[in-house]
Coordinates of C-alpha atoms in Angstrom, one line a residue:
A1 CA -114.7 253.2 122.5
L2 CA -117.1 254.1 125.3
L3 CA -117.8 257.5 123.7
E4 CA -118.4 255.9 120.3
N5 CA -120.6 253.1 121.7
I6 CA -122.9 255.3 123.7
Q7 CA -123.6 257.4 120.7
L8 CA -124.6 254.5 118.5
Q9 CA -128.0 254.5 120.3
P10 CA -130.1 257.6 119.6
S11 CA -130.4 259.4 122.9
T12 CA -131.5 262.6 124.6
W13 CA -128.5 263.8 126.5
A14 CA -128.5 265.6 129.8
I15 CA -126.0 266.9 132.4
L16 CA -126.2 266.6 136.2
Q17 CA -125.8 270.0 137.7
N18 CA -125.5 271.5 141.2
Y19 CA -122.4 273.8 141.1
K20 CA -122.0 275.4 144.5
N21 CA -125.4 273.9 145.5
R22 CA -127.1 276.4 143.2
N23 CA -130.0 273.9 142.6
G24 CA -130.3 273.2 146.3
E25 CA -128.4 271.1 148.8
A26 CA -128.8 267.4 148.1
P27 CA -130.7 265.4 150.8
L28 CA -128.8 263.0 153.0
V29 CA -128.3 259.6 151.4
R30 CA -129.4 256.4 153.2
S31 CA -125.8 255.6 154.3
F32 CA -123.2 258.4 154.6
K33 CA -119.9 259.2 156.3
R34 CA -117.7 262.1 157.1
N35 CA -114.6 262.3 154.9
A36 CA -111.2 263.8 155.7
Y37 CA -112.5 267.3 155.0
G38 CA -115.3 266.9 157.6
R39 CA -117.9 266.9 154.8
V40 CA -120.7 264.4 154.3
A41 CA -120.1 261.8 151.5
D42 CA -121.8 258.7 150.4
T43 CA -120.2 255.3 150.9
L44 CA -118.4 255.6 147.6
G45 CA -116.8 258.8 148.6
I46 CA -118.9 261.3 146.5
E47 CA -119.5 264.4 148.6
R48 CA -122.9 265.8 149.3
Y49 CA -121.8 269.4 148.5
Q50 CA -122.3 270.2 144.8
S51 CA -123.7 266.8 144.1
V52 CA -127.0 265.4 142.8
P53 CA -129.2 262.9 144.7
L54 CA -129.8 259.6 143.0
Y55 CA -132.9 257.7 144.0
L56 CA -133.7 254.0 143.4
L57 CA -136.5 253.4 140.9
T58 CA -138.5 251.8 143.7
D59 CA -137.9 254.5 146.4
T60 CA -138.0 258.3 145.8
L61 CA -138.1 259.2 149.5
V62 CA -134.4 258.8 150.5
P63 CA -131.6 259.0 147.9
E64 CA -129.3 256.0 147.6
R65 CA -126.1 257.8 146.5
Y66 CA -124.8 261.0 144.9
G67 CA -124.1 261.8 141.3
Q68 CA -121.4 264.2 140.4
D69 CA -122.0 267.7 139.0
G70 CA -121.2 267.7 135.3
E71 CA -121.8 263.9 134.7
L72 CA -123.0 263.1 131.2
T73 CA -126.4 261.4 131.5
R74 CA -128.8 259.6 129.2
F75 CA -132.3 260.9 129.6
I76 CA -134.8 258.0 129.7
E77 CA -138.3 259.1 130.9
N78 CA -140.0 262.2 132.2
G79 CA -142.2 262.3 135.3
E80 CA -144.0 264.9 137.4
K81 CA -141.2 265.7 139.8
F82 CA -138.5 263.2 138.8
I83 CA -136.6 262.2 135.6
K84 CA -135.5 258.6 135.0
A85 CA -132.0 258.8 133.7
E86 CA -128.7 256.9 133.4
P87 CA -125.5 258.7 134.3
V88 CA -122.9 257.1 132.0
F89 CA -120.0 256.9 134.4
T90 CA -122.0 256.1 137.5
G91 CA -124.1 253.5 135.6
D92 CA -127.6 252.1 136.2
E93 CA -130.9 253.9 136.0
W94 CA -132.0 256.3 138.7
M95 CA -134.8 258.7 139.6
I96 CA -133.4 262.2 139.8
P97 CA -135.3 265.4 140.8
K98 CA -135.8 267.6 137.8
K99 CA -134.1 270.7 139.2
Y100 CA -130.7 268.9 139.1
V101 CA -130.9 267.8 135.4
K102 CA -130.1 270.0 132.4
I103 CA -131.4 268.5 129.1
I104 CA -129.1 269.3 126.2
G105 CA -131.1 267.5 123.6
D106 CA -130.9 264.7 121.0
T107 CA -129.0 266.5 118.4
V108 CA -125.7 266.9 120.3
V109 CA -122.8 264.8 118.9
F110 CA -119.7 264.6 121.0
N111 CA -116.8 264.9 118.5
K112 CA -114.3 266.3 120.9
A113 CA -112.8 264.7 124.0
I114 CA -110.2 265.6 126.6
F115 CA -108.4 263.0 128.6
I116 CA -106.9 264.0 131.9
D117 CA -104.5 261.4 133.4
R118 CA -104.0 261.8 137.1
H119 CA -101.4 259.1 137.4
N120 CA -99.1 260.4 134.7
Q121 CA -100.1 264.1 135.1
N122 CA -100.8 264.9 131.5
I123 CA -103.7 266.0 129.3
T124 CA -104.6 265.0 125.8
S125 CA -107.3 266.3 123.4
L126 CA -108.8 264.3 120.6
E127 CA -111.2 265.1 117.8
R128 CA -113.2 262.8 115.6
S129 CA -112.4 263.5 111.9
G130 CA -114.8 263.3 109.0
K131 CA -113.7 259.7 108.3
G132 CA -114.8 258.6 111.8
Q133 CA -111.2 258.3 113.1
W134 CA -110.0 260.1 116.3
V135 CA -107.0 262.3 115.9
V136 CA -104.8 263.7 118.6
R137 CA -104.9 267.5 118.7
S138 CA -102.6 268.1 121.6
M139 CA -100.6 266.3 124.3
N140 CA -99.3 268.3 127.3
P141 CA -98.0 268.0 130.8
S142 CA -100.4 269.1 133.5
T143 CA -101.0 269.0 137.3
T144 CA -104.2 267.8 138.9
G145 CA -105.7 268.4 142.3
R146 CA -104.0 267.0 145.4
H147 CA -105.4 265.5 148.6
L148 CA -104.6 268.1 151.3
P149 CA -107.3 268.9 153.7
P150 CA -109.0 271.3 154.5
Y151 CA -108.8 273.1 151.1
A152 CA -107.1 271.1 148.3
Q153 CA -108.9 268.1 146.8
E154 CA -108.2 265.6 144.1
T155 CA -109.6 266.1 140.6
P156 CA -112.5 263.7 140.7
L157 CA -112.5 260.7 138.4
G158 CA -115.3 260.4 135.9
M159 CA -116.9 261.3 132.6
F160 CA -118.0 264.9 132.4
V161 CA -119.3 267.5 130.0
L162 CA -117.6 270.9 129.6
Q163 CA -120.1 273.3 131.3
E164 CA -118.7 276.9 131.2
K165 CA -115.7 279.0 130.4
K166 CA -114.1 282.0 132.0
V167 CA -111.3 284.1 130.4
K168 CA -110.2 284.8 134.0
M169 CA -111.2 282.5 136.9
V170 CA -110.7 284.6 140.1
F171 CA -109.8 282.6 143.2
L172 CA -109.6 283.4 146.8
K173 CA -106.8 282.9 149.3
D174 CA -107.4 279.8 151.4
G175 CA -109.7 280.4 154.3
S176 CA -110.4 284.0 153.4
K177 CA -112.6 286.2 151.2
E178 CA -109.5 288.0 149.9
T179 CA -108.7 287.6 146.2
G180 CA -105.6 285.5 145.7
G181 CA -105.3 286.0 141.9
Y182 CA -106.7 284.5 138.8
A183 CA -106.3 281.4 136.5
P184 CA -106.4 282.3 132.8
Y185 CA -108.6 280.5 130.2
A186 CA -110.6 278.4 132.6
S187 CA -113.0 275.7 131.3
R188 CA -115.1 274.1 134.1
F189 CA -116.3 270.5 133.9
T190 CA -117.3 269.5 137.5
D191 CA -117.8 271.2 140.8
G192 CA -115.1 273.9 141.1
A193 CA -112.7 271.9 138.8
Y194 CA -111.4 273.9 135.8
I195 CA -108.9 273.2 133.1
H196 CA -106.8 276.4 133.2
G197 CA -103.5 278.0 132.6
V198 CA -100.7 278.8 135.1
P199 CA -102.2 280.7 138.1
V200 CA -101.3 284.3 138.5
N201 CA -101.0 285.3 142.1
A202 CA -101.9 288.8 143.2
P203 CA -100.6 291.5 143.0
R204 CA -99.1 290.2 139.6
K205 CA -101.5 290.8 136.7
T206 CA -99.6 289.6 133.6
Q207 CA -100.0 286.0 132.4
I208 CA -97.4 283.2 133.0
E209 CA -96.9 280.7 130.2
Y210 CA -95.2 277.8 132.0
S211 CA -94.4 276.2 135.3
P212 CA -91.7 273.6 135.9
S213 CA -94.1 271.7 138.1
L214 CA -96.3 270.8 135.2
G215 CA -96.2 267.0 134.5
T216 CA -94.7 266.2 138.0
T217 CA -97.0 265.8 141.0
P218 CA -100.5 267.0 141.9
R219 CA -100.5 270.6 143.1
S220 CA -103.9 272.1 142.5
H221 CA -107.0 272.5 144.7
M222 CA -109.1 270.4 142.3
C223 CA -108.3 272.0 138.9
V224 CA -106.1 270.8 136.0
R225 CA -103.3 273.2 135.5
N226 CA -101.8 273.6 132.0
A227 CA -99.3 275.7 130.1
T228 CA -101.3 278.9 129.5
S229 CA -101.1 278.7 125.7
H230 CA -102.6 275.1 125.9
A231 CA -105.3 276.2 128.3
K232 CA -106.2 278.9 125.7
F233 CA -106.2 276.2 122.9
I234 CA -108.7 274.2 125.0
Y235 CA -110.8 277.3 125.7
D236 CA -111.0 278.2 122.0
W237 CA -111.3 274.7 120.6
A238 CA -113.8 273.0 123.0
P239 CA -117.5 273.9 122.8
V240 CA -119.6 274.1 126.0
N241 CA -122.1 271.2 126.3
E242 CA -120.5 269.4 123.4
T243 CA -117.1 268.3 124.8
I244 CA -116.5 265.3 127.0
I245 CA -113.8 265.3 129.7
F246 CA -112.5 262.0 130.9
V247 CA -110.6 262.0 134.2
L248 CA -108.6 258.7 134.5
E249 CA -106.2 257.3 137.0

């Protein structure tokens, strides 16, 4: 219903982006804390790293809070250095520095959605048919990220846009620069969180289809682990910048 309703009003859509702080480290918010990972976060728990500063409409000197990388955002008004915009999941209107906002235009229609359920550890994909009805394309067990400092983190809740895809997402061993292996058919939606297949740990190179842990308890670092054939389905089926990912509890 949310996805249908927000599209009733003609809008120019945008995505908040700061993967690996590529657009610059966000300034400190007015009120912050250190979380269990020793990293700065706002009072709502959104980390500074990989996030986007959100400023009040009346104060563009110190950000009030952080917005998440990949958040679907409604563009409202352009300015010299800032854009007025409304992140759909976060809510409210904010002033956001231009370098953190990617405009994807007013012609994009979101007809595909992926729902990730952290509580039940499953994933569902839906598509709007020509008759305006949403049909289920797949339902599968998955595992999401777990809270295990200093490396593993929960898959963040929110409403995101699929941002990029990798046939092989190479990962490092915890605490080192040594390659640990790869995750097949990876689709990134926020920070370092990907929907991907069963990880292949080095030195193995061949893909693994299934893991008995799927659908049980969180096991990933932040990603959403799937059967590899389902990860490939998502990879092939879901277009970048046009697919919405909901992460629910």
